[in-house]
Each structure stands twice: as C-alpha cells, then as structure tokens.
Amino acid sequence: MRFILFLLLAGSAFAATPDPASVAILFNKSVPESVKLAETYRAAREIPESNLVGLDLPKADDITRDEYNTKLVKPLRETFDSRGWWKLGKNQENLTLPVQNKIRYIAVMRGVPLRIKTTTVNPPPIDLQKPFVGRNEAAVDSELAAFGIQGLPTEGVINNAYFKSEKPFAEANMPFLVLVARIDAATWETCERMIKDAVATEKTGLWGRAYVDIANKIPEGDTWLENVAKANLATGIPTVVDRFNDTFPTNYPMTDASLYYGWYEWNVNGPFLNTRFHFRPGAVAMHLHSFSAEQIRDANRNWSAALLERGACCTIGNTYEPYLGITHYFDILHKRLLDGSTFAEAAYAAMPALSWQGVVFGDPLYRPFLHLDGSGDKQPADNDYRALRMASLQWDSQPAELQDQLAKAADRTHSGILAEALGLRLRAISLNDQAKNWFTTAKGNYTGASDKLRQEFNIISIDRTLGRKNEAVQALRDARAIYAALPDADALTGWLNILDPPPPPPADPTKVPQAK
C-alpha cells in the first residue's frame, strides 16, 4: 500500500553526522571485557584509535569521591592535556575550564564505575526545603559531563548550560561540557547488541508503535508524557496511551514496541514481565523513577537494566534521588530525537542539572529518526508504519482528509496496523464510537492473538475512562474466556481485579481473635 506524496526528499533538515574524531571512548583497562567492548564500539563508529582512553579503575560499580578524583578525573584531564584535545582558560568566576575542546562526546564502556558514594557521615533524610544539604553522591557520568571545569563544589548541582538548547552540540559553543553516555547493561552481550542495533537502525530508521503510560502522579511528569503522545500524533507514530493510575497490567500485549515512556513504579512490571516480550531493534525506552538506575546488573530490578535487557537500544535513569524537576524532561528528549538529534544531545538538552544523578545509556551518536522523511533502507515489517508517517506528512493540515485516507487504506489492505492506528488517532480526539469501530476492524484484520487482545483493551479502556464499569467488567470477562490460553490474558485479570476486586477469603474459624 502506498500513498502518493509530493515530498522534497533530496535534502535533510537534520544536522550533519557527528564527527567520529569528536568522540573519546573511556574504558577500564583492568577489565578485559571493557577493553574489547571499547574496540567494538570504536570499529562500529569508525572512531580513531587515538581516541581510546583506558584507565586503571576500580572494578566496583560504586566508588568513593576520592577514587573518582584520583583514579578517574585526574588521569582523564592529563589525557586531554597530553593529547592536545583542549585548551584551558579562565572564566569570569576565575574558574579554570576548557575554552576550546576537540572532544564533544565521551562514550563510557561497561566496566567504568557507575555511582559516586556520598562522603556525608550519617546523611540527613531527604528535605525538600533544603534539597541539596549533605547531598554529594552522584552519577559518575553526570560529573564527567563537566569534568573540565576545575574547582566546582561537590555538594548539590550545577546548571546544565545545554538544557533546552535546540542547537546541535557542535554548534552550541560549550567547550566546557562533554556529552557522556555509557554502553552498559546487565550483560556484555547486551552491550554489544546495543551498539549493533544503533548502527543498523540508523540505516532503516526506527519504526513501530509507541506506548505511553501516564500515572496521574504529579502534573509536571504527567504533562511530559502527554506532550510525548501529542508529538507522536502529529508525527504519525501510532501510540497506545494508558491514563489510568495503575501502570500497564502484567503481560499486557505490547507488540511492535519501538518507543516506551512511562512512570511510576520502583521495579520493572507490567508487559515487561511477559517472557515473550521484546522491543523492536533500536527501541528507545524509559521509565521515570527516582532510582531507575540505582544499579545496572540485575535485569529484574529497577528500570534501566530491565529495559535494556528486554531489547531496548537506549534509555536513561537516575542513580540516587534526583527530584522530579531536575531529572530528564521526557518531552524535550523525545522532541529532540524526532528532530534528528543524537541520543546524547537529546538526553542532555532534557537534563536541567549536572553533577547530579542522571545517566544516559546507549550509543551517544545514535539517531533513531534519521528517516522520518521517508528515506532509508526499506524493510517489509516497516511498511505500514512508514505509510502512516507519509500520510501525516501529506495531510498534516487536513485532519479529516488524513482520517479518510487512512480509512480507505485500511479497508483496501486489511491492515491491522493501519486500522488500529486510525482508532488510536480517533481516540486521541475523543471520537470514541468511531475509535471503537476501528479497533473492532483491527481485531478482525490482525492474525496474531496478542494483537487481537490489545484491541479488546483499546475498546475496554474507552468504557473504563467513561465510567461504564459494568460494561468494562463484562467485556473483560468475555475476553478472558476467549484468550484464556494466552499468557497475555493475565492482563485481563489485572484490570478485573481493579474494577471488580475478588472478595476477601473467608475467615478461618479455627483462629479466634485473642481478647485484649
């Protein structure tokens, strides 16, 4: 199925490809696998061998402030000096800092420590009135982003000058900063896969379905996620949005997932507990939580490790409590990606503070949306998603015509993807009855049971949102009878237990309460 388009595809609005010579690769030379991973990344991105930086670092993920200063920062500054990568000067506050810098990115390899432990004896509890008192614990990478600036305090944060910038970092004129991202995960194999997926996906572009889980916790965070959903609607990326207080239920049928943004649970849950779940190659996935990157070795705890181990190509996280207002703004990050930025550029443009808790996991040079103009290598599995994007480009100012064209295309091709996408688009503008009809059509068009089941959720979510509890409960029971043999059916039980909780077990007559 094709749409006839009148697009000027000869040129691209995206920034030039980052210069490989502007990337330094930092690894732990006392860990053989870290050495190997550094070479794998260097070869994949054709980075000069002279940009490899191996340091003799502790093998633990957590290090002391003294270890950070003496074993990491001191030799790293010496390397930048000896290789002539930067020129130092003074600013108005008389701080020594880089005034010229050939290195714009540092790719940190697994094996380099993740967190800097606090030096505060008996640290005080979190106090929102004095949020930075006694807080000198930090993510190694967040400190490294400003490591060239000498004499900075270790307590609290420093403002990120690149925050909310819309310029490519090469044009931002900020030689005192470097964008730091790490190739790190629960296993070495996952790290290698992250590199390969990033390079491969840039040839085709990232296509697929987005899932946005809005938790209704705090308006600021909810707004970021709403903005992600709105950006996807305008771009033509089909997006399933969950606006219920609970997260996506266990084993929810999340297929073709290329994007995931959600919050707010401590540990990985929902669809990611389904052993059959796997992201599309190149997927961008993140879950907002204060301790999402508290550790990166256990793929069943927290979020950063878990998402990467389930196939995501990149993510972000926090090593310690960051406070919501100074963690990554998901909507800014997502917009920068859609505009063609590298993952590191997008992540740092979305991060208000440095010398703090934010970590960026993935290839810093990865640009997932290089081919939103319709270019790139074509893959059959991407065809319908490409068609949705092309339709959005051609009829972006004619929503009624766009819907009509999608409806004709879905009828003509019997595509479940197109029919569901149209239903999601109608759902987003509260045309609920029409949306239900298209979800029903999608259920008939899809051949996979998980995709069919998701249409039941799409329909039931409308009844649930509108307060039609009895209809929702009955539909959940009916669907459970149909899909009982499917592991994904656990998600139906999850919603049933929320809307129609089972009665408590009967009291045990042998256990008589003791009189006080």
Short mmCIF file of C-alpha atoms in Angstrom, two decimals:
data_model
loop_
_atom_site.label_atom_id
_atom_site.label_comp_id
_atom_site.label_asym_id
_atom_site.label_seq_id
_atom_site.Cartn_x
_atom_site.Cartn_y
_atom_site.Cartn_z
CA MET A 1 0.00 0.00 0.00
CA ARG A 2 1.36 3.39 -0.94
CA PHE A 3 0.32 7.00 -0.62
CA ILE A 4 1.19 9.33 -3.49
CA LEU A 5 3.30 12.08 -1.98
CA PHE A 6 4.79 15.30 -3.20
CA LEU A 7 7.78 15.50 -0.88
CA LEU A 8 11.15 17.09 -1.35
CA LEU A 9 13.42 14.34 -0.12
CA ALA A 10 16.64 15.48 -1.73
CA GLY A 11 17.81 17.35 1.35
CA SER A 12 17.53 16.70 5.06
CA ALA A 13 16.77 19.21 7.79
CA PHE A 14 18.81 17.17 10.24
CA ALA A 15 22.20 18.25 11.47
CA ALA A 16 25.34 16.81 9.95
CA THR A 17 26.57 13.46 11.19
CA PRO A 18 28.77 13.95 14.27
CA ASP A 19 32.47 13.76 13.59
CA PRO A 20 33.84 10.42 14.89
CA ALA A 21 37.02 12.26 15.88
CA SER A 22 34.96 14.25 18.39
CA VAL A 23 34.26 11.09 20.42
CA ALA A 24 36.54 9.78 23.17
CA ILE A 25 35.98 6.21 24.36
CA LEU A 26 36.57 5.64 28.08
CA PHE A 27 37.08 2.09 29.34
CA ASN A 28 38.51 0.21 32.30
CA LYS A 29 41.78 -1.34 31.15
CA SER A 30 41.81 -3.67 34.16
CA VAL A 31 38.67 -5.41 32.81
CA PRO A 32 39.36 -7.37 29.57
CA GLU A 33 35.72 -7.27 28.50
CA SER A 34 35.72 -3.47 28.84
CA VAL A 35 38.77 -3.28 26.57
CA LYS A 36 37.05 -5.50 23.99
CA LEU A 37 33.80 -3.51 24.15
CA ALA A 38 35.69 -0.27 23.57
CA GLU A 39 37.23 -1.68 20.41
CA THR A 40 33.83 -2.98 19.25
CA TYR A 41 32.34 0.48 19.61
CA ARG A 42 35.36 2.19 18.05
CA ALA A 43 35.15 -0.02 14.97
CA ALA A 44 31.37 0.34 14.66
CA ARG A 45 31.59 4.15 14.60
CA GLU A 46 34.99 4.41 12.86
CA ILE A 47 36.45 6.43 15.72
CA PRO A 48 40.23 6.98 15.59
CA GLU A 49 42.23 4.55 17.69
CA SER A 50 43.94 7.53 19.28
CA ASN A 51 40.61 8.42 20.91
CA LEU A 52 40.64 5.29 23.08
CA VAL A 53 41.23 6.13 26.74
CA GLY A 54 41.92 3.18 29.03
CA LEU A 55 42.28 3.87 32.75
CA ASP A 56 43.08 1.54 35.63
CA LEU A 57 39.83 1.89 37.55
CA PRO A 58 38.15 0.06 40.44
CA LYS A 59 36.01 -2.84 39.26
CA ALA A 60 33.08 -1.99 41.56
CA ASP A 61 30.09 -0.01 40.25
CA ASP A 62 30.20 2.27 43.30
CA ILE A 63 33.32 4.30 44.10
CA THR A 64 34.29 6.91 46.65
CA ARG A 65 34.71 10.58 45.83
CA ASP A 66 38.44 10.23 46.41
CA GLU A 67 38.65 7.31 43.97
CA TYR A 68 36.72 9.32 41.41
CA ASN A 69 39.08 12.29 41.74
CA THR A 70 42.37 10.39 41.81
CA LYS A 71 41.75 7.38 39.58
CA LEU A 72 39.35 8.84 37.02
CA VAL A 73 39.29 12.63 36.76
CA LYS A 74 42.99 13.31 37.33
CA PRO A 75 44.28 10.89 34.65
CA LEU A 76 41.44 11.84 32.28
CA ARG A 77 42.38 15.53 32.49
CA GLU A 78 46.01 14.59 31.96
CA THR A 79 45.00 12.64 28.84
CA PHE A 80 43.10 15.62 27.42
CA ASP A 81 46.16 17.77 28.13
CA SER A 82 48.74 15.41 26.65
CA ARG A 83 46.75 14.68 23.51
CA GLY A 84 46.04 18.34 22.88
CA TRP A 85 42.28 17.83 22.90
CA TRP A 86 41.50 21.02 24.79
CA LYS A 87 42.80 24.43 25.64
CA LEU A 88 42.17 25.74 29.16
CA GLY A 89 41.43 29.27 30.29
CA LYS A 90 39.66 31.23 33.00
CA ASN A 91 36.05 32.38 33.18
CA GLN A 92 34.61 35.43 34.95
CA GLU A 93 34.45 33.50 38.22
CA ASN A 94 38.18 32.72 37.85
CA LEU A 95 37.48 29.02 37.37
CA THR A 96 39.84 27.07 35.14
CA LEU A 97 37.88 25.43 32.32
CA PRO A 98 38.16 24.41 28.65
CA VAL A 99 37.79 27.29 26.22
CA GLN A 100 38.45 25.04 23.23
CA ASN A 101 37.67 21.33 23.03
CA LYS A 102 38.02 18.83 20.20
CA ILE A 103 36.05 16.22 22.17
CA ARG A 104 32.29 16.67 22.35
CA TYR A 105 31.22 13.16 23.39
CA ILE A 106 32.58 10.59 25.82
CA ALA A 107 31.34 7.05 25.27
CA VAL A 108 31.78 5.21 28.57
CA MET A 109 32.12 1.43 28.40
CA ARG A 110 30.82 -1.13 30.87
CA GLY A 111 33.48 -1.62 33.50
CA VAL A 112 33.75 2.07 34.35
CA PRO A 113 32.09 2.71 37.76
CA LEU A 114 28.51 3.97 37.73
CA ARG A 115 28.00 5.83 41.03
CA ILE A 116 29.94 8.05 43.43
CA LYS A 117 29.08 7.36 47.04
CA THR A 118 28.30 10.13 49.49
CA THR A 119 31.04 11.38 51.80
CA THR A 120 28.50 12.68 54.27
CA VAL A 121 28.57 10.80 57.57
CA ASN A 122 25.02 9.94 58.61
CA PRO A 123 23.43 11.78 55.66
CA PRO A 124 20.24 13.61 56.59
CA PRO A 125 16.88 12.42 55.28
CA ILE A 126 15.57 14.00 52.08
CA ASP A 127 14.33 17.52 52.88
CA LEU A 128 12.55 19.29 50.02
CA GLN A 129 13.06 22.62 51.78
CA LYS A 130 16.84 22.06 51.73
CA PRO A 131 17.18 19.60 48.86
CA PHE A 132 20.96 19.72 48.43
CA VAL A 133 22.20 19.86 52.01
CA GLY A 134 24.57 16.96 52.54
CA ARG A 135 23.93 15.65 49.00
CA ASN A 136 27.25 14.95 47.30
CA GLU A 137 26.52 11.46 45.95
CA ALA A 138 26.24 11.47 42.15
CA ALA A 139 26.32 9.57 38.89
CA VAL A 140 29.86 9.25 37.56
CA ASP A 141 28.72 10.29 34.07
CA SER A 142 26.90 13.39 35.28
CA GLU A 143 30.09 14.53 36.99
CA LEU A 144 32.16 13.73 33.90
CA ALA A 145 29.97 15.96 31.73
CA ALA A 146 31.61 18.97 33.42
CA PHE A 147 34.90 17.36 34.46
CA GLY A 148 36.91 20.01 32.63
CA ILE A 149 35.70 22.74 34.97
CA GLN A 150 38.07 22.79 37.95
CA GLY A 151 37.16 23.86 41.47
CA LEU A 152 33.42 23.10 41.38
CA PRO A 153 31.70 22.22 44.67
CA THR A 154 30.73 18.60 45.13
CA GLU A 155 27.54 19.26 47.09
CA GLY A 156 24.35 19.83 45.12
CA VAL A 157 24.12 20.51 41.39
CA ILE A 158 25.45 22.79 38.69
CA ASN A 159 23.20 24.21 35.98
CA ASN A 160 23.39 22.48 32.62
CA ALA A 161 24.07 25.19 30.04
CA TYR A 162 22.83 22.90 27.25
CA PHE A 163 19.42 22.38 28.88
CA LYS A 164 16.59 23.23 26.45
CA SER A 165 19.06 24.08 23.70
CA GLU A 166 17.77 23.34 20.21
CA LYS A 167 21.18 23.53 18.57
CA PRO A 168 23.34 20.58 17.62
CA PHE A 169 26.02 20.33 20.30
CA ALA A 170 28.71 21.04 17.72
CA GLU A 171 27.14 24.48 17.20
CA ALA A 172 26.38 25.24 20.86
CA ASN A 173 29.85 26.69 21.65
CA MET A 174 30.13 24.99 25.02
CA PRO A 175 33.69 23.61 25.12
CA PHE A 176 33.48 23.32 28.90
CA LEU A 177 30.95 20.46 28.59
CA VAL A 178 31.07 16.98 27.07
CA LEU A 179 28.05 14.76 26.45
CA VAL A 180 28.60 11.48 28.28
CA ALA A 181 26.69 8.28 27.55
CA ARG A 182 27.56 4.74 28.50
CA ILE A 183 27.35 1.38 26.77
CA ASP A 184 26.43 -0.52 29.91
CA ALA A 185 23.89 -3.18 30.80
CA ALA A 186 23.36 -6.34 32.82
CA THR A 187 25.42 -8.43 30.39
CA TRP A 188 28.28 -7.85 27.98
CA GLU A 189 26.21 -9.42 25.22
CA THR A 190 23.52 -6.78 25.69
CA CYS A 191 26.15 -4.04 25.46
CA GLU A 192 27.35 -5.40 22.12
CA ARG A 193 23.77 -5.70 20.89
CA MET A 194 23.09 -2.04 21.83
CA ILE A 195 25.96 -0.96 19.59
CA LYS A 196 24.91 -3.14 16.65
CA ASP A 197 21.24 -2.15 16.90
CA ALA A 198 22.04 1.56 16.90
CA VAL A 199 24.18 1.35 13.77
CA ALA A 200 21.72 -0.94 11.96
CA THR A 201 18.63 1.11 12.86
CA GLU A 202 20.19 4.29 11.51
CA LYS A 203 20.14 2.67 8.06
CA THR A 204 16.39 2.00 8.14
CA GLY A 205 15.05 4.43 10.71
CA LEU A 206 13.13 3.48 13.83
CA TRP A 207 9.58 2.42 13.02
CA GLY A 208 6.90 0.78 15.14
CA ARG A 209 4.33 1.51 17.81
CA ALA A 210 4.74 3.74 20.87
CA TYR A 211 3.37 3.04 24.33
CA VAL A 212 2.95 5.87 26.84
CA ASP A 213 1.99 5.08 30.44
CA ILE A 214 0.74 8.15 32.31
CA ALA A 215 0.49 7.51 36.02
CA ASN A 216 -1.50 10.54 37.23
CA LYS A 217 1.03 11.07 39.99
CA ILE A 218 2.32 14.63 39.67
CA PRO A 219 1.09 17.07 36.98
CA GLU A 220 4.60 18.01 35.86
CA GLY A 221 5.60 14.46 34.98
CA ASP A 222 2.17 13.65 33.51
CA THR A 223 2.47 16.70 31.25
CA TRP A 224 5.79 15.48 29.85
CA LEU A 225 4.16 12.21 28.86
CA GLU A 226 1.08 13.92 27.41
CA ASN A 227 3.42 16.01 25.27
CA VAL A 228 5.16 12.86 24.03
CA ALA A 229 1.79 11.45 22.96
CA LYS A 230 0.85 14.71 21.20
CA ALA A 231 4.17 14.80 19.36
CA ASN A 232 3.62 11.24 18.15
CA LEU A 233 0.11 12.06 16.95
CA ALA A 234 1.50 14.94 14.87
CA THR A 235 4.35 12.78 13.56
CA GLY A 236 2.23 9.80 12.59
CA ILE A 237 3.59 7.35 15.16
CA PRO A 238 0.70 5.17 16.42
CA THR A 239 0.62 5.47 20.20
CA VAL A 240 -1.22 3.49 22.85
CA VAL A 241 -1.75 5.78 25.84
CA ASP A 242 -2.67 4.46 29.29
CA ARG A 243 -4.03 7.25 31.51
CA PHE A 244 -5.14 5.07 34.43
CA ASN A 245 -3.48 5.37 37.83
CA ASP A 246 -2.17 1.83 37.56
CA THR A 247 0.59 1.05 35.06
CA PHE A 248 0.11 -1.28 32.09
CA PRO A 249 -1.01 -4.59 33.63
CA THR A 250 1.11 -7.72 33.89
CA ASN A 251 1.64 -9.38 30.49
CA TYR A 252 -0.16 -6.61 28.61
CA PRO A 253 0.11 -7.45 24.87
CA MET A 254 2.72 -4.84 23.92
CA THR A 255 3.81 -5.78 20.40
CA ASP A 256 5.93 -3.90 17.84
CA ALA A 257 7.17 -1.60 20.61
CA SER A 258 9.72 0.87 19.28
CA LEU A 259 9.04 3.57 21.90
CA TYR A 260 8.11 3.33 25.56
CA TYR A 261 7.72 6.20 28.02
CA GLY A 262 6.18 5.58 31.43
CA TRP A 263 6.13 6.13 35.16
CA TYR A 264 5.94 5.48 38.24
CA GLU A 265 6.92 2.14 39.77
CA TRP A 266 10.10 1.18 41.63
CA ASN A 267 10.77 -2.07 39.75
CA VAL A 268 10.05 -3.35 36.26
CA ASN A 269 6.50 -4.61 35.91
CA GLY A 270 3.56 -4.96 33.54
CA PRO A 271 4.19 -6.13 29.96
CA PHE A 272 7.91 -6.44 30.64
CA LEU A 273 7.26 -9.45 32.87
CA ASN A 274 5.99 -11.39 29.86
CA THR A 275 8.82 -13.73 28.90
CA ARG A 276 7.83 -13.39 25.23
CA PHE A 277 8.17 -9.61 25.21
CA HIS A 278 10.97 -7.99 23.25
CA PHE A 279 11.39 -4.46 21.93
CA ARG A 280 11.90 -3.76 18.27
CA PRO A 281 15.60 -3.35 17.39
CA GLY A 282 16.72 0.22 18.04
CA ALA A 283 13.92 0.93 20.51
CA VAL A 284 14.02 3.96 22.77
CA ALA A 285 12.54 3.15 26.19
CA MET A 286 12.48 4.84 29.58
CA HIS A 287 10.57 4.76 32.85
CA LEU A 288 10.66 7.74 35.17
CA HIS A 289 11.63 6.77 38.69
CA SER A 290 13.98 8.23 41.28
CA PHE A 291 16.15 5.10 41.36
CA SER A 292 15.70 3.72 37.85
CA ALA A 293 19.50 3.32 37.51
CA GLU A 294 20.28 2.58 41.13
CA GLN A 295 22.04 -0.47 39.72
CA ILE A 296 22.58 -1.88 36.23
CA ARG A 297 23.47 -5.53 36.87
CA ASP A 298 20.10 -7.09 37.80
CA ALA A 299 17.65 -7.04 34.89
CA ASN A 300 14.71 -7.76 37.19
CA ARG A 301 15.19 -4.73 39.46
CA ASN A 302 14.69 -1.03 38.83
CA TRP A 303 14.22 0.01 35.19
CA SER A 304 17.31 0.91 33.19
CA ALA A 305 18.85 -2.57 33.26
CA ALA A 306 15.46 -4.19 32.77
CA LEU A 307 14.52 -2.23 29.64
CA LEU A 308 17.91 -2.77 28.02
CA GLU A 309 17.84 -6.49 28.73
CA ARG A 310 14.43 -6.70 27.05
CA GLY A 311 15.79 -5.31 23.82
CA ALA A 312 15.83 -1.52 24.19
CA CYS A 313 18.73 0.16 22.43
CA CYS A 314 18.95 3.13 24.79
CA THR A 315 17.41 4.53 27.95
CA ILE A 316 18.06 6.99 30.77
CA GLY A 317 18.00 6.66 34.54
CA ASN A 318 18.83 8.08 37.96
CA THR A 319 21.41 6.67 40.36
CA TYR A 320 20.05 8.36 43.51
CA GLU A 321 17.05 10.57 44.32
CA PRO A 322 17.16 13.39 41.74
CA TYR A 323 13.86 15.25 42.48
CA LEU A 324 11.36 15.41 39.64
CA GLY A 325 12.09 18.96 38.49
CA ILE A 326 15.76 18.25 37.83
CA THR A 327 15.53 14.86 36.20
CA HIS A 328 15.19 14.30 32.44
CA TYR A 329 12.24 16.07 30.83
CA PHE A 330 10.86 13.27 28.67
CA ASP A 331 9.04 15.56 26.26
CA ILE A 332 12.13 17.62 25.46
CA LEU A 333 14.19 14.47 24.97
CA HIS A 334 11.58 12.99 22.64
CA LYS A 335 11.21 16.16 20.57
CA ARG A 336 14.96 16.41 20.07
CA LEU A 337 15.04 12.79 18.87
CA LEU A 338 12.23 13.44 16.41
CA ASP A 339 14.16 16.46 15.16
CA GLY A 340 17.12 14.23 14.31
CA SER A 341 19.40 14.78 17.30
CA THR A 342 21.77 12.17 18.65
CA PHE A 343 20.58 10.35 21.75
CA ALA A 344 23.22 12.13 23.84
CA GLU A 345 22.16 15.55 22.52
CA ALA A 346 18.51 14.80 23.23
CA ALA A 347 19.20 13.49 26.72
CA TYR A 348 21.39 16.42 27.78
CA ALA A 349 19.06 19.01 26.25
CA ALA A 350 16.42 17.47 28.53
CA MET A 351 18.55 17.45 31.70
CA PRO A 352 18.43 20.65 33.84
CA ALA A 353 21.42 19.86 36.05
CA LEU A 354 24.84 18.21 36.00
CA SER A 355 26.99 16.87 38.82
CA TRP A 356 23.81 15.07 39.84
CA GLN A 357 22.01 11.75 39.26
CA GLY A 358 21.16 11.42 35.56
CA VAL A 359 22.69 8.65 33.45
CA VAL A 360 22.39 8.15 29.69
CA PHE A 361 22.62 4.54 28.47
CA GLY A 362 23.29 3.83 24.83
CA ASP A 363 25.38 4.89 21.88
CA PRO A 364 25.79 8.67 22.26
CA LEU A 365 25.79 9.10 18.47
CA TYR A 366 22.58 7.11 17.87
CA ARG A 367 19.98 8.96 15.80
CA PRO A 368 16.84 6.82 15.58
CA PHE A 369 14.74 9.17 13.47
CA LEU A 370 17.05 9.98 10.58
CA HIS A 371 14.50 8.73 8.06
CA LEU A 372 11.22 10.38 9.03
CA ASP A 373 11.38 11.99 5.57
CA GLY A 374 10.75 8.57 4.01
CA SER A 375 14.37 7.83 3.15
CA GLY A 376 16.46 4.91 4.38
CA ASP A 377 16.56 1.22 3.63
CA LYS A 378 13.06 -0.25 3.33
CA GLN A 379 12.05 -3.30 5.38
CA PRO A 380 8.71 -5.10 4.81
CA ALA A 381 7.86 -5.04 8.53
CA ASP A 382 8.10 -1.25 8.50
CA ASN A 383 5.87 -0.59 5.50
CA ASP A 384 2.63 0.23 7.34
CA TYR A 385 4.44 2.42 9.86
CA ARG A 386 6.19 4.27 7.04
CA ALA A 387 2.80 4.73 5.34
CA LEU A 388 1.37 6.29 8.50
CA ARG A 389 4.25 8.76 8.60
CA MET A 390 3.91 9.63 4.91
CA ALA A 391 0.18 10.20 5.31
CA SER A 392 0.84 12.52 8.24
CA LEU A 393 3.30 14.49 6.14
CA GLN A 394 0.95 14.83 3.17
CA TRP A 395 -2.22 15.71 5.07
CA ASP A 396 -0.82 17.27 8.25
CA SER A 397 -3.08 20.33 7.92
CA GLN A 398 -6.13 18.34 6.80
CA PRO A 399 -7.08 16.01 9.68
CA ALA A 400 -10.41 14.98 8.15
CA GLU A 401 -8.72 14.10 4.85
CA LEU A 402 -5.98 12.24 6.73
CA GLN A 403 -8.55 10.12 8.56
CA ASP A 404 -10.43 9.44 5.33
CA GLN A 405 -7.27 8.36 3.52
CA LEU A 406 -6.24 6.09 6.40
CA ALA A 407 -9.70 4.54 6.45
CA LYS A 408 -9.58 3.82 2.73
CA ALA A 409 -6.09 2.37 3.02
CA ALA A 410 -7.04 0.16 5.99
CA ASP A 411 -10.10 -1.15 4.11
CA ARG A 412 -8.13 -1.74 0.94
CA THR A 413 -5.19 -3.52 2.56
CA HIS A 414 -6.95 -5.18 5.52
CA SER A 415 -4.07 -3.95 7.68
CA GLY A 416 -4.50 -4.35 11.41
CA ILE A 417 -1.72 -1.81 12.00
CA LEU A 418 -3.47 0.89 9.94
CA ALA A 419 -6.91 0.17 11.41
CA GLU A 420 -5.59 0.29 14.98
CA ALA A 421 -3.61 3.46 14.25
CA LEU A 422 -6.77 5.14 12.97
CA GLY A 423 -8.63 4.01 16.09
CA LEU A 424 -5.88 5.45 18.30
CA ARG A 425 -5.97 8.73 16.38
CA LEU A 426 -9.75 8.99 16.79
CA ARG A 427 -9.45 8.04 20.45
CA ALA A 428 -6.94 10.87 20.96
CA ILE A 429 -9.54 13.42 19.79
CA SER A 430 -12.37 11.79 21.80
CA LEU A 431 -14.27 10.34 18.84
CA ASN A 432 -14.80 7.24 20.92
CA ASP A 433 -17.55 5.46 18.98
CA GLN A 434 -15.61 5.74 15.74
CA ALA A 435 -12.48 4.61 17.54
CA LYS A 436 -14.27 1.51 18.83
CA ASN A 437 -15.38 0.61 15.32
CA TRP A 438 -11.82 0.78 14.02
CA PHE A 439 -10.45 -1.21 16.94
CA THR A 440 -13.04 -3.87 16.09
CA THR A 441 -11.91 -3.77 12.47
CA ALA A 442 -8.28 -4.06 13.57
CA LYS A 443 -9.12 -7.10 15.67
CA GLY A 444 -10.53 -8.77 12.56
CA ASN A 445 -7.58 -7.77 10.41
CA TYR A 446 -4.83 -8.92 12.77
CA THR A 447 -3.81 -12.56 12.66
CA GLY A 448 -1.85 -12.64 15.93
CA ALA A 449 -3.75 -13.36 19.15
CA SER A 450 -1.79 -10.76 21.15
CA ASP A 451 -2.65 -8.04 18.65
CA LYS A 452 -6.29 -9.07 18.71
CA LEU A 453 -6.29 -8.98 22.52
CA ARG A 454 -4.85 -5.46 22.54
CA GLN A 455 -7.90 -4.30 20.59
CA GLU A 456 -10.07 -5.62 23.43
CA PHE A 457 -8.05 -3.44 25.78
CA ASN A 458 -8.36 -0.46 23.46
CA ILE A 459 -12.15 -0.83 23.45
CA ILE A 460 -12.49 -1.58 27.16
CA SER A 461 -10.29 1.40 28.03
CA ILE A 462 -12.92 3.67 26.49
CA ASP A 463 -15.65 2.22 28.71
CA ARG A 464 -13.35 2.42 31.71
CA THR A 465 -12.49 6.06 31.02
CA LEU A 466 -16.15 7.00 30.62
CA GLY A 467 -17.09 5.33 33.89
CA ARG A 468 -19.02 2.47 32.29
CA LYS A 469 -17.78 -0.02 34.85
CA ASN A 470 -20.35 -2.77 34.25
CA GLU A 471 -19.70 -2.82 30.51
CA ALA A 472 -15.95 -2.87 31.09
CA VAL A 473 -16.14 -5.72 33.61
CA GLN A 474 -18.34 -7.84 31.35
CA ALA A 475 -16.08 -7.25 28.36
CA LEU A 476 -13.04 -8.25 30.43
CA ARG A 477 -14.75 -11.48 31.48
CA ASP A 478 -15.78 -12.27 27.93
CA ALA A 479 -12.27 -11.62 26.64
CA ARG A 480 -10.72 -13.74 29.36
CA ALA A 481 -12.87 -16.67 28.28
CA ILE A 482 -11.66 -16.27 24.69
CA TYR A 483 -7.97 -15.69 25.38
CA ALA A 484 -7.57 -17.87 28.49
CA ALA A 485 -4.75 -19.93 26.97
CA LEU A 486 -2.69 -16.83 26.14
CA PRO A 487 -0.12 -15.65 28.74
CA ASP A 488 -1.21 -12.10 27.87
CA ALA A 489 -4.62 -12.89 29.37
CA ASP A 490 -3.09 -12.20 32.80
CA ALA A 491 -3.51 -8.54 31.87
CA LEU A 492 -7.27 -9.00 31.70
CA THR A 493 -7.25 -10.42 35.22
CA GLY A 494 -5.21 -7.45 36.35
CA TRP A 495 -7.84 -5.00 35.16
CA LEU A 496 -10.66 -7.17 36.52
CA ASN A 497 -9.08 -7.18 39.96
CA ILE A 498 -9.02 -3.38 39.89
CA LEU A 499 -12.57 -2.85 38.61
CA ASP A 500 -14.21 -5.80 40.36
CA PRO A 501 -11.95 -6.93 43.22
CA PRO A 502 -12.45 -10.53 44.37
CA PRO A 503 -13.99 -10.92 47.82
CA PRO A 504 -11.60 -11.47 50.72
CA PRO A 505 -11.05 -15.11 51.71
CA PRO A 506 -13.44 -16.36 54.40
CA ALA A 507 -12.26 -16.13 57.97
CA ASP A 508 -10.63 -19.22 59.42
CA PRO A 509 -12.97 -20.37 62.25
CA THR A 510 -10.04 -22.09 63.99
CA LYS A 511 -8.33 -18.77 64.51
CA VAL A 512 -10.24 -16.86 67.16
CA PRO A 513 -9.02 -13.32 67.86
CA GLN A 514 -7.38 -13.10 71.27
CA ALA A 515 -9.09 -10.87 73.80
CA LYS A 516 -7.06 -7.88 74.87
#
